[in-house]
CSV table of C-alpha atoms and ligand atoms in Angstrom, one decimal:
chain,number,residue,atom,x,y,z
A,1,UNK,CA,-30.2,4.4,39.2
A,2,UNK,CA,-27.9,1.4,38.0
A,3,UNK,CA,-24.6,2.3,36.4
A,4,UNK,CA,-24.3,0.4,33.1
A,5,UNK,CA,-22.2,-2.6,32.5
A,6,UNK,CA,-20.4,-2.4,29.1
A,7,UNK,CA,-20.0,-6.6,28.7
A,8,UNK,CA,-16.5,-7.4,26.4
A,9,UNK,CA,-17.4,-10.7,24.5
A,10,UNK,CA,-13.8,-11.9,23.8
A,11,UNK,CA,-13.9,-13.2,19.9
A,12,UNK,CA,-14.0,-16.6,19.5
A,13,UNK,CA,-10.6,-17.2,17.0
A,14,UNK,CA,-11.2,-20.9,16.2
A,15,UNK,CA,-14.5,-20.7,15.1
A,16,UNK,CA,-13.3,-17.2,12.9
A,17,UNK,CA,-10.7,-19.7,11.6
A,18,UNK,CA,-13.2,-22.4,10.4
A,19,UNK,CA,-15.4,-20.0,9.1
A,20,UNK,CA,-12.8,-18.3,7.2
A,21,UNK,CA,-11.4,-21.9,6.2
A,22,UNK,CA,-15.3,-22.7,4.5
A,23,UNK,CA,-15.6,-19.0,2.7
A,24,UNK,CA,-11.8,-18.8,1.2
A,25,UNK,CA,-11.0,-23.0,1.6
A,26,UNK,CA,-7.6,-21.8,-0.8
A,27,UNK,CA,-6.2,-19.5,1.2
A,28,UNK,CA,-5.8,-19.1,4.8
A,29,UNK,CA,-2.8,-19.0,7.4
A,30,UNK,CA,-2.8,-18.2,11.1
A,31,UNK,CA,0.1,-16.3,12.7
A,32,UNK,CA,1.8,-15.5,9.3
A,33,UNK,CA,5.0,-13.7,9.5
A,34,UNK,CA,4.4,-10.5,7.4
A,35,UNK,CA,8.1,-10.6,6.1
A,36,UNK,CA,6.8,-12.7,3.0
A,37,UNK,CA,4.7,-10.2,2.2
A,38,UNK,CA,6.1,-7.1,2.5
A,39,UNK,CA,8.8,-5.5,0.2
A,40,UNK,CA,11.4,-4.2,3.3
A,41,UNK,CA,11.1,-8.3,4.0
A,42,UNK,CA,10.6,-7.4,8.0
A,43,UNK,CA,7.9,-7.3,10.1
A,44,UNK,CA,6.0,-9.2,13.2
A,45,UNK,CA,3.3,-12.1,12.1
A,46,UNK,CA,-0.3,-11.4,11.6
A,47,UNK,CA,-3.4,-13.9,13.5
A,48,UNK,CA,-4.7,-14.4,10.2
A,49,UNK,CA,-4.1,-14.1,6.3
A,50,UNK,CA,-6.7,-14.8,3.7
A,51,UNK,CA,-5.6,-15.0,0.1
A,52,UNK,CA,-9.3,-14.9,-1.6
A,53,UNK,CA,-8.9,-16.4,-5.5
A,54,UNK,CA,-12.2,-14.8,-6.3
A,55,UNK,CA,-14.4,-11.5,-5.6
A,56,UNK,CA,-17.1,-13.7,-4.1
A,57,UNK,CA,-14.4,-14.6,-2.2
A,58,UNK,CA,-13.5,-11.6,-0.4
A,59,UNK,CA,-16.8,-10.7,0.4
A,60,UNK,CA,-17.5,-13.5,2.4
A,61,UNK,CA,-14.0,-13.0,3.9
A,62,UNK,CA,-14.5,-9.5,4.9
A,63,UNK,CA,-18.6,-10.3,6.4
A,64,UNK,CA,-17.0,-13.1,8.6
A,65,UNK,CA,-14.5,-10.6,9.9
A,66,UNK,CA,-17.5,-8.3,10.7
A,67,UNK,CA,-19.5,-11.0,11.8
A,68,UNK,CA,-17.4,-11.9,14.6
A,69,UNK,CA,-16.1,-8.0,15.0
A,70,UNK,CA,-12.3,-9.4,14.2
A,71,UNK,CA,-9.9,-6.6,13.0
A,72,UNK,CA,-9.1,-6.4,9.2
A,73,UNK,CA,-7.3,-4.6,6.6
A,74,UNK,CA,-6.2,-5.3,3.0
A,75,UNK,CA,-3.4,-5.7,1.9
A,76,UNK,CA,-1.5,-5.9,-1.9
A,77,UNK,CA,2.0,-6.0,-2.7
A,78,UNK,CA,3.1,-4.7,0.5
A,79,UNK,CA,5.4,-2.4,-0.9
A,80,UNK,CA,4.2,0.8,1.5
A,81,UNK,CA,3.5,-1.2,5.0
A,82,UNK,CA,5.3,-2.1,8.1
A,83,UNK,CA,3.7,-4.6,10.6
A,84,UNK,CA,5.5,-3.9,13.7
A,85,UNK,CA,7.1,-6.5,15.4
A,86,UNK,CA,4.3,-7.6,18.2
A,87,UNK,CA,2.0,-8.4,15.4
A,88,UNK,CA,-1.1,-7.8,14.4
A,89,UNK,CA,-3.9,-9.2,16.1
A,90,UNK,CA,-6.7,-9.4,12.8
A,91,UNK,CA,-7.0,-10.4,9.5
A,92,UNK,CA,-5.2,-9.5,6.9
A,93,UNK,CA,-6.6,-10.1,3.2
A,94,UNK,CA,-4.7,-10.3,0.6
A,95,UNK,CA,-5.9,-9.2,-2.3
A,96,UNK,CA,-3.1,-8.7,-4.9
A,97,UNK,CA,-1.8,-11.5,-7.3
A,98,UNK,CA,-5.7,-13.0,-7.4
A,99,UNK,CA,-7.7,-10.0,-8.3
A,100,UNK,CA,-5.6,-9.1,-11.2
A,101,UNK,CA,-7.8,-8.8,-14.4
A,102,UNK,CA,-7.3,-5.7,-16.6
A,103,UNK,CA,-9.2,-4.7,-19.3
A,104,UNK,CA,-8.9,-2.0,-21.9
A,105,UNK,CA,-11.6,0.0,-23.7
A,106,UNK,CA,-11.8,2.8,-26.2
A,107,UNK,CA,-11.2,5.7,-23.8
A,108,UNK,CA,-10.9,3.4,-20.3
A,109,UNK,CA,-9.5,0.4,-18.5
A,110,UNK,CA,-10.8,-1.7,-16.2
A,111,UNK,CA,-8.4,-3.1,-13.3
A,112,UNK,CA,-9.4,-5.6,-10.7
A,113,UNK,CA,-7.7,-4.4,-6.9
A,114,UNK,CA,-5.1,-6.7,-7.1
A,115,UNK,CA,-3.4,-5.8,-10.5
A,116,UNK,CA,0.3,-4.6,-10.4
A,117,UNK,CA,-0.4,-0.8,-10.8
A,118,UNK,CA,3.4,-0.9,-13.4
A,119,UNK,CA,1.6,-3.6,-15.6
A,120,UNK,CA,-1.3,-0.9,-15.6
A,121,UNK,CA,1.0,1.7,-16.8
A,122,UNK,CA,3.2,-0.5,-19.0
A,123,UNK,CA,-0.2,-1.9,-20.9
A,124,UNK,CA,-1.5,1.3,-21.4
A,125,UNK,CA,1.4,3.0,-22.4
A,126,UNK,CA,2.4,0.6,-25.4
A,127,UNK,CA,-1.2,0.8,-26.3
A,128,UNK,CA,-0.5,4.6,-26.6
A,129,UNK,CA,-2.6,6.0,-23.6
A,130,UNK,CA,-1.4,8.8,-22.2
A,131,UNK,CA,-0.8,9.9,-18.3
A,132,UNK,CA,0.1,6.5,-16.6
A,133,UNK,CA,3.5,7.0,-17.6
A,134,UNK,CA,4.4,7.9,-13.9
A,135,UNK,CA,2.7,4.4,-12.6
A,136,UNK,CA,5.3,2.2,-14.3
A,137,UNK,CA,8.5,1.5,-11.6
A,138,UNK,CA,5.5,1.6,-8.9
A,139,UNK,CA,5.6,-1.7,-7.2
A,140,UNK,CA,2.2,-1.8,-5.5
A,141,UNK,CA,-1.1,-3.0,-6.6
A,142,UNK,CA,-4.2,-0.9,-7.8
A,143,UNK,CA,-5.9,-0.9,-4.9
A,144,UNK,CA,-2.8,0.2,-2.6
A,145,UNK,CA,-2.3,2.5,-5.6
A,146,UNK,CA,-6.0,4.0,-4.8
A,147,UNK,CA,-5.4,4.0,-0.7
A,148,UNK,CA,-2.3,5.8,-1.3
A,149,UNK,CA,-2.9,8.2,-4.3
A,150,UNK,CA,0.4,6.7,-5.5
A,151,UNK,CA,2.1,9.0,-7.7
A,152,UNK,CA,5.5,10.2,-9.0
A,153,UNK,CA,6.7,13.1,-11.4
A,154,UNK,CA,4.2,15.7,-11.3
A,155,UNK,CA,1.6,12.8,-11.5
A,156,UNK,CA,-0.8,10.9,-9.4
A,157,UNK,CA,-3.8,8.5,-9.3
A,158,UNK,CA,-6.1,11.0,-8.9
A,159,UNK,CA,-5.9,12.4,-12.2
A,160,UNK,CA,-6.4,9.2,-14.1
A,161,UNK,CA,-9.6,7.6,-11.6
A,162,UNK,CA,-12.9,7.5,-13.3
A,163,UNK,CA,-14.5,5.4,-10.2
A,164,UNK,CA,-14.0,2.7,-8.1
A,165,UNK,CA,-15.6,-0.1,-6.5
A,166,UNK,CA,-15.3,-0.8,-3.1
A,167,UNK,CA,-16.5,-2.9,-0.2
A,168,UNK,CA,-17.8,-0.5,2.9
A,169,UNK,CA,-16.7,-0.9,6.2
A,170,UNK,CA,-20.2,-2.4,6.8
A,171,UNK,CA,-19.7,-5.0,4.1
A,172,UNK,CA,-21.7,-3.6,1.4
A,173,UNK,CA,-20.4,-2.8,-1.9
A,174,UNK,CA,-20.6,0.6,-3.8
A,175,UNK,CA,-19.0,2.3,-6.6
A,176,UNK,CA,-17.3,5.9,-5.1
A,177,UNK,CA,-16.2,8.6,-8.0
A,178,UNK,CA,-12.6,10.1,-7.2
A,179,UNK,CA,-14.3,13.5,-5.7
A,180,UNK,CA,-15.6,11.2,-3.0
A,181,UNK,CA,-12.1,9.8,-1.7
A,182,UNK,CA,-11.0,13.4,-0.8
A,183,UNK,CA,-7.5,12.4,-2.4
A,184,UNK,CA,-4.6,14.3,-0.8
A,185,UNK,CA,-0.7,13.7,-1.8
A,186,UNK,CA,-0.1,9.8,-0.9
A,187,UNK,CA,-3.4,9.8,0.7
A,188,UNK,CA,-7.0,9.2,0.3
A,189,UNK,CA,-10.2,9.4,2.7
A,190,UNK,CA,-10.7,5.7,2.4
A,191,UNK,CA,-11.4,4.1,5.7
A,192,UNK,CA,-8.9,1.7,6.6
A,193,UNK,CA,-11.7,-1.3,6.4
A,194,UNK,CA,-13.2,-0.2,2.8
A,195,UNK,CA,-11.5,-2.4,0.7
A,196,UNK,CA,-11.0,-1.2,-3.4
A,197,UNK,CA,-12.2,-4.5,-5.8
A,198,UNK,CA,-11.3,-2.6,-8.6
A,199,UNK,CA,-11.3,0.7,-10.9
A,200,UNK,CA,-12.2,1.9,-14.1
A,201,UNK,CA,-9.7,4.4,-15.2
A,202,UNK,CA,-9.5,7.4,-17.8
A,203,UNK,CA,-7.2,6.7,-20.9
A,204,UNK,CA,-8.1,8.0,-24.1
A,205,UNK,CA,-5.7,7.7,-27.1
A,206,UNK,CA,-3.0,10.5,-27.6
A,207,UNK,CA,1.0,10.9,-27.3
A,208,UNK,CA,3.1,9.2,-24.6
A,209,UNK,CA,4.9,11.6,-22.3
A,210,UNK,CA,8.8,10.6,-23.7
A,211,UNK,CA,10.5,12.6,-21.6
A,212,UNK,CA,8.5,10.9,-18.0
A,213,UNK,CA,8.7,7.4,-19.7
A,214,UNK,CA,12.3,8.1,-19.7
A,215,UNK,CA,12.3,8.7,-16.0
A,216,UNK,CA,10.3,6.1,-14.9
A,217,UNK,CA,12.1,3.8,-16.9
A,218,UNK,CA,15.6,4.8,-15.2
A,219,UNK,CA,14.3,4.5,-11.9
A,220,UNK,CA,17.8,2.1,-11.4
A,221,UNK,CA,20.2,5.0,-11.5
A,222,UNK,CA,18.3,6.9,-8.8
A,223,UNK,CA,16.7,4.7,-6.3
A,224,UNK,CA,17.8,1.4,-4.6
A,225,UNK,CA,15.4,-0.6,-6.3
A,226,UNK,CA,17.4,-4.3,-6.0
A,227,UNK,CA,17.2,-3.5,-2.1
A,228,UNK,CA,14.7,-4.2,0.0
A,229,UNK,CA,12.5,-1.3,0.9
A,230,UNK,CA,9.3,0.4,0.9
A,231,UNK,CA,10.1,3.4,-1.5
A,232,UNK,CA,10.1,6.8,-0.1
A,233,UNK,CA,10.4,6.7,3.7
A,234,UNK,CA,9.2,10.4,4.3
A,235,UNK,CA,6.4,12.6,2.5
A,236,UNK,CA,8.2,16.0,1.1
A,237,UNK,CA,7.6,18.3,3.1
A,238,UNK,CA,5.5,21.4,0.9
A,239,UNK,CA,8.5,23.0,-1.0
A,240,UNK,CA,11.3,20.9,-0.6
A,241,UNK,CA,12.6,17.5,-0.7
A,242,UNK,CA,13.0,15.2,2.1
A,243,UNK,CA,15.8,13.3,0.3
A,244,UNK,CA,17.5,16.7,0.4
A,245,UNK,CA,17.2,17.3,3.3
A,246,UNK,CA,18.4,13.7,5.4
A,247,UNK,CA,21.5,13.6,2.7
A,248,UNK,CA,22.4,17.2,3.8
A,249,UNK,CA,22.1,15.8,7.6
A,250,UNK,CA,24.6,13.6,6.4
A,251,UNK,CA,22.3,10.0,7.6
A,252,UNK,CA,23.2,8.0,4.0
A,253,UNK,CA,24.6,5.3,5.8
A,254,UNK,CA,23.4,5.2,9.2
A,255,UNK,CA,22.0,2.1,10.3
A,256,UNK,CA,20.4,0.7,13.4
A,257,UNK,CA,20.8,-3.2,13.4
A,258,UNK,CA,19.3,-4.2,9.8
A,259,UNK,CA,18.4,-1.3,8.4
A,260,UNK,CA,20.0,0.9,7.0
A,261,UNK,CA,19.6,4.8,5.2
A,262,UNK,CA,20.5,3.9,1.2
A,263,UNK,CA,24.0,5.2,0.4
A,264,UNK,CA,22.0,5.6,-2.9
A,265,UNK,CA,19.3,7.1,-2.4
A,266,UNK,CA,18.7,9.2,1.3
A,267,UNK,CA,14.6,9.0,1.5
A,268,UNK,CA,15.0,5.1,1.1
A,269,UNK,CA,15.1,3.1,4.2
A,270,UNK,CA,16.5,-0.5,3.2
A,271,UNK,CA,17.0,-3.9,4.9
A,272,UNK,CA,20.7,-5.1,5.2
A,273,UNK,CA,20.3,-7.8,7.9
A,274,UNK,CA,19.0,-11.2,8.3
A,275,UNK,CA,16.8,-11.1,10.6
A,276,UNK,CA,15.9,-6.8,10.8
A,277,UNK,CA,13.1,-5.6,13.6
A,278,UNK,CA,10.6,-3.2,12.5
A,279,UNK,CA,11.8,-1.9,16.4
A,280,UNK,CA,15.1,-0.7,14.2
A,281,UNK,CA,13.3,0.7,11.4
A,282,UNK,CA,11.0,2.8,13.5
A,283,UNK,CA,14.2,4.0,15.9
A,284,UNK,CA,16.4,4.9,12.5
A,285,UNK,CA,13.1,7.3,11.3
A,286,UNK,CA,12.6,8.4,14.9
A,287,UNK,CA,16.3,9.6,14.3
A,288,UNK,CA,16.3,10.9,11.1
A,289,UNK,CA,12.8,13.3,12.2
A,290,UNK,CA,14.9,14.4,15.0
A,291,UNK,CA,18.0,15.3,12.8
A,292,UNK,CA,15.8,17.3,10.2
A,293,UNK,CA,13.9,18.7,12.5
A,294,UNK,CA,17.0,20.0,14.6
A,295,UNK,CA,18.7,21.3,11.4
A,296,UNK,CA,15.9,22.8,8.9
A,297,UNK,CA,12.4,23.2,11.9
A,298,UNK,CA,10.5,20.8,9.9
A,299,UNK,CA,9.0,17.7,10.9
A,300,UNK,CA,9.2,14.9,8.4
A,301,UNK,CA,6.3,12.6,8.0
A,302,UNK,CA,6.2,9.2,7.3
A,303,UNK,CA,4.7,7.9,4.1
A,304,UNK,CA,4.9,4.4,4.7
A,305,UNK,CA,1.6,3.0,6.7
A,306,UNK,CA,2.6,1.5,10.0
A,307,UNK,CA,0.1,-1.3,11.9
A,308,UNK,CA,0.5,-3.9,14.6
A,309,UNK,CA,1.9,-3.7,18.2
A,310,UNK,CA,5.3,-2.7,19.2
B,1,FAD,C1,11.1,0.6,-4.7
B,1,FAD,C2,9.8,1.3,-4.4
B,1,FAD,C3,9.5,2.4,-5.1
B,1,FAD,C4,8.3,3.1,-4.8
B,1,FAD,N1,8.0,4.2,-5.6
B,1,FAD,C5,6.8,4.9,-5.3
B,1,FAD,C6,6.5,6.1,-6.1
B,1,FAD,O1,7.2,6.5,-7.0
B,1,FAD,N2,5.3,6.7,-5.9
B,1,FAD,C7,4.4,6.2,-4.9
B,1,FAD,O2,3.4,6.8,-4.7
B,1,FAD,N3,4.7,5.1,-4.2
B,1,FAD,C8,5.9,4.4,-4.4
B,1,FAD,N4,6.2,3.3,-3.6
B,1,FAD,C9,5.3,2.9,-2.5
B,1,FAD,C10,4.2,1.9,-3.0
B,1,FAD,O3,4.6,1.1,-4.1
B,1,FAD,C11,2.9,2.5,-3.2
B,1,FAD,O4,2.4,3.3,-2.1
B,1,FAD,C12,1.8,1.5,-3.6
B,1,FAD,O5,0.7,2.2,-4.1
B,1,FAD,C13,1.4,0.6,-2.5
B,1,FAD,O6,0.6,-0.5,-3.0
B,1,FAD,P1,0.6,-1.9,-2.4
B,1,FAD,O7,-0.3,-2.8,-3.1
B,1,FAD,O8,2.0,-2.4,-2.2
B,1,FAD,O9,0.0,-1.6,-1.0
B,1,FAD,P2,0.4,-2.2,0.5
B,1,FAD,O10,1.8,-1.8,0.8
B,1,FAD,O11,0.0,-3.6,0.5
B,1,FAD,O12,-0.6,-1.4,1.4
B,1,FAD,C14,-0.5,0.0,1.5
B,1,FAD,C15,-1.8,0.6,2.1
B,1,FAD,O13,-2.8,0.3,1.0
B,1,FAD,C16,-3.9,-0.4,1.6
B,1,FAD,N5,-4.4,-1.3,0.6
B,1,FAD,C17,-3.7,-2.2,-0.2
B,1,FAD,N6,-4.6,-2.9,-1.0
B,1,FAD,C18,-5.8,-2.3,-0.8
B,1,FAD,C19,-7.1,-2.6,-1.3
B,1,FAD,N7,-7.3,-3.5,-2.3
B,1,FAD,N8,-8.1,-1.8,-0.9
B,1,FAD,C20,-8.0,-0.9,0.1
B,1,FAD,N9,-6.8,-0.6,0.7
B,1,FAD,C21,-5.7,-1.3,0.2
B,1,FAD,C22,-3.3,-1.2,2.8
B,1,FAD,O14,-4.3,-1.5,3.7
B,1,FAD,C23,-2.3,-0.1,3.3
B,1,FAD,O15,-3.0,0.8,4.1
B,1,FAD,C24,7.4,2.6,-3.9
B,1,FAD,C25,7.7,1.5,-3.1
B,1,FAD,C26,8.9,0.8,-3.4
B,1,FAD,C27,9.3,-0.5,-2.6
């Protein structure tokens, strides 16, 4: 019997670029350096970024990436990802600052993907809706808020998702309720090529949380927030606090070339140089899971999403 051949059809990149050219004629760049779109301000350059102005839009963006089986992801305000210094070899589509339409209802609000999750939580706090308290101070998008089951003070997406509408990793779109994304702490079951188009969200009328507003809204005297970062490097560990835990291995400080632990805050990873590698970054949390791991036995994971080649 014949063994099978397995034939590799190499993708054809410039006709991907013309096509994505006619379906988003706005928005496309080739080998874009993913420091302008990330919040740390560091990272390697992706083959392609589409900035779709419209929902039709990114359809049509994400079926040519299927079409001609090129590697994709979305992306919002960047404020949770590190593109590794090698790049990316795909297409990244940019959905936040477009998609950003919010609406508010008697007991919900509608929030296009690419909303800024804090405008979400200022909006429906003035307007005296409960439970998104915790969302202002975030600095992503809603749909990175949705990926990531962004939370903070005892609160988290989850709890305020009535549904949302995505677009499948086989281009179709369909609306999944929140016991469908198996939501975890700063995680979801959301394939990393379904992309969220927006939410509706639960916010009935009642009494503001003072005492988390307060929190959220003094953010400044606890966490670097003028410095360049992606938030919390590491998820707490069950029971503890990872910030803890790096400030009693005494790392505030440390750096390796551009970045640098906060002095201010120890879970914060921030970059101090010009020109930082993600090569750095990666070594100085390398170091710090070593550290914690030699003085308390636990292994510190990363909350920060991590693509591209070394
Ligand atoms: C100063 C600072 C403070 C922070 N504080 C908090 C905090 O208190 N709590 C907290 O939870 N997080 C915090 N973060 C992290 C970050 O803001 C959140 O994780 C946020 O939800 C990420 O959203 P984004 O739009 O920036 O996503 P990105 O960083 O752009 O992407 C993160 C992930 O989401 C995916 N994604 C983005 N958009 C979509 C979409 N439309 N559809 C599907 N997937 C998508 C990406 O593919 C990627 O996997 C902080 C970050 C900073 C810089």
């Amino acid at each position: 019997m014949m063994g099978s051949v397995t034939e590799v059809v190499a993708v054809d990149y410039s006709q991907v670029e013309k096509e994505l050219r006619k379906t988003c004629p706005r928005g496309v760049r080739v080998d874009e350096p993913m420091s302008k779109h990330t919040t740390i301000g560091a990272g390697g350059t992706v083959r392609f970024l589409a900035v779709p102005q419209n929902v039709s839009e990114l359809v049509a963006v994400v079926r040519t990436a299927l079409k001609y089986d090129v590697d994709y992801l979305a992306i919002g305000r960047g404020s949770n990802l590190l593109v590794r210094d090698g790049g990316f070899n795909g297409l990244a589509i940019k959905v936040a600052n477009n998609l950003a339409n919010l609406r508010l209802y008697k007991r919900t609000a509608y929030a296009e993907a690419g909303a800024s999750f804090t405008r979400l939580g200022r909006i429906l706090t003035r307007h005296g809706r409960p439970h998104f308290e915790f969302a202002i101070g975030i600095p992503g998008s809603v749909g990175g808020a949705v990926r990531m089951n962004a939370g903070a003070y005892g609160s988290e997406l989850s709890r305020v998702l009535k549904s949302t509408k995505i677009i499948t990793t086989d281009g179709r779109i369909t609306i999944l309720k929140p016991e469908q994304l198996a939501f975890r702490y700063r995680g979801s079951s959301l394939p990393r090529r379904a992309i969220v188009i927006s939410s509706i969200f639960w916010c009935p009328p009642g009494e503001v949380d003072q005492a988390v507003l307060k929190q959220a809204l003094s953010r400044k005297d606890t966490q670097p927030i003028a410095d360049r970062s992606f938030g919390s490097t590491f998820k707490n560990p069950p029971g503890s606090f990872a910030a803890q835990m790096i400030d009693r291995c005494g790392l505030k400080g440390m750096r390796r070339g551009g970045a640098m632990i906060s002095k201010k805050h120890a879970n914060f990873v921030i970059n101090v140089g010009d020109n930082t590698k993600v090569s750095d970054i990666e070594s100085l949390m390398e170091f710090v899971i070593a550290r914690v791991k030699d003085r308390f036995g636990v292994t510190l994971e990363p909350e920060v999403i991590i693509i591209g080649n070394p």
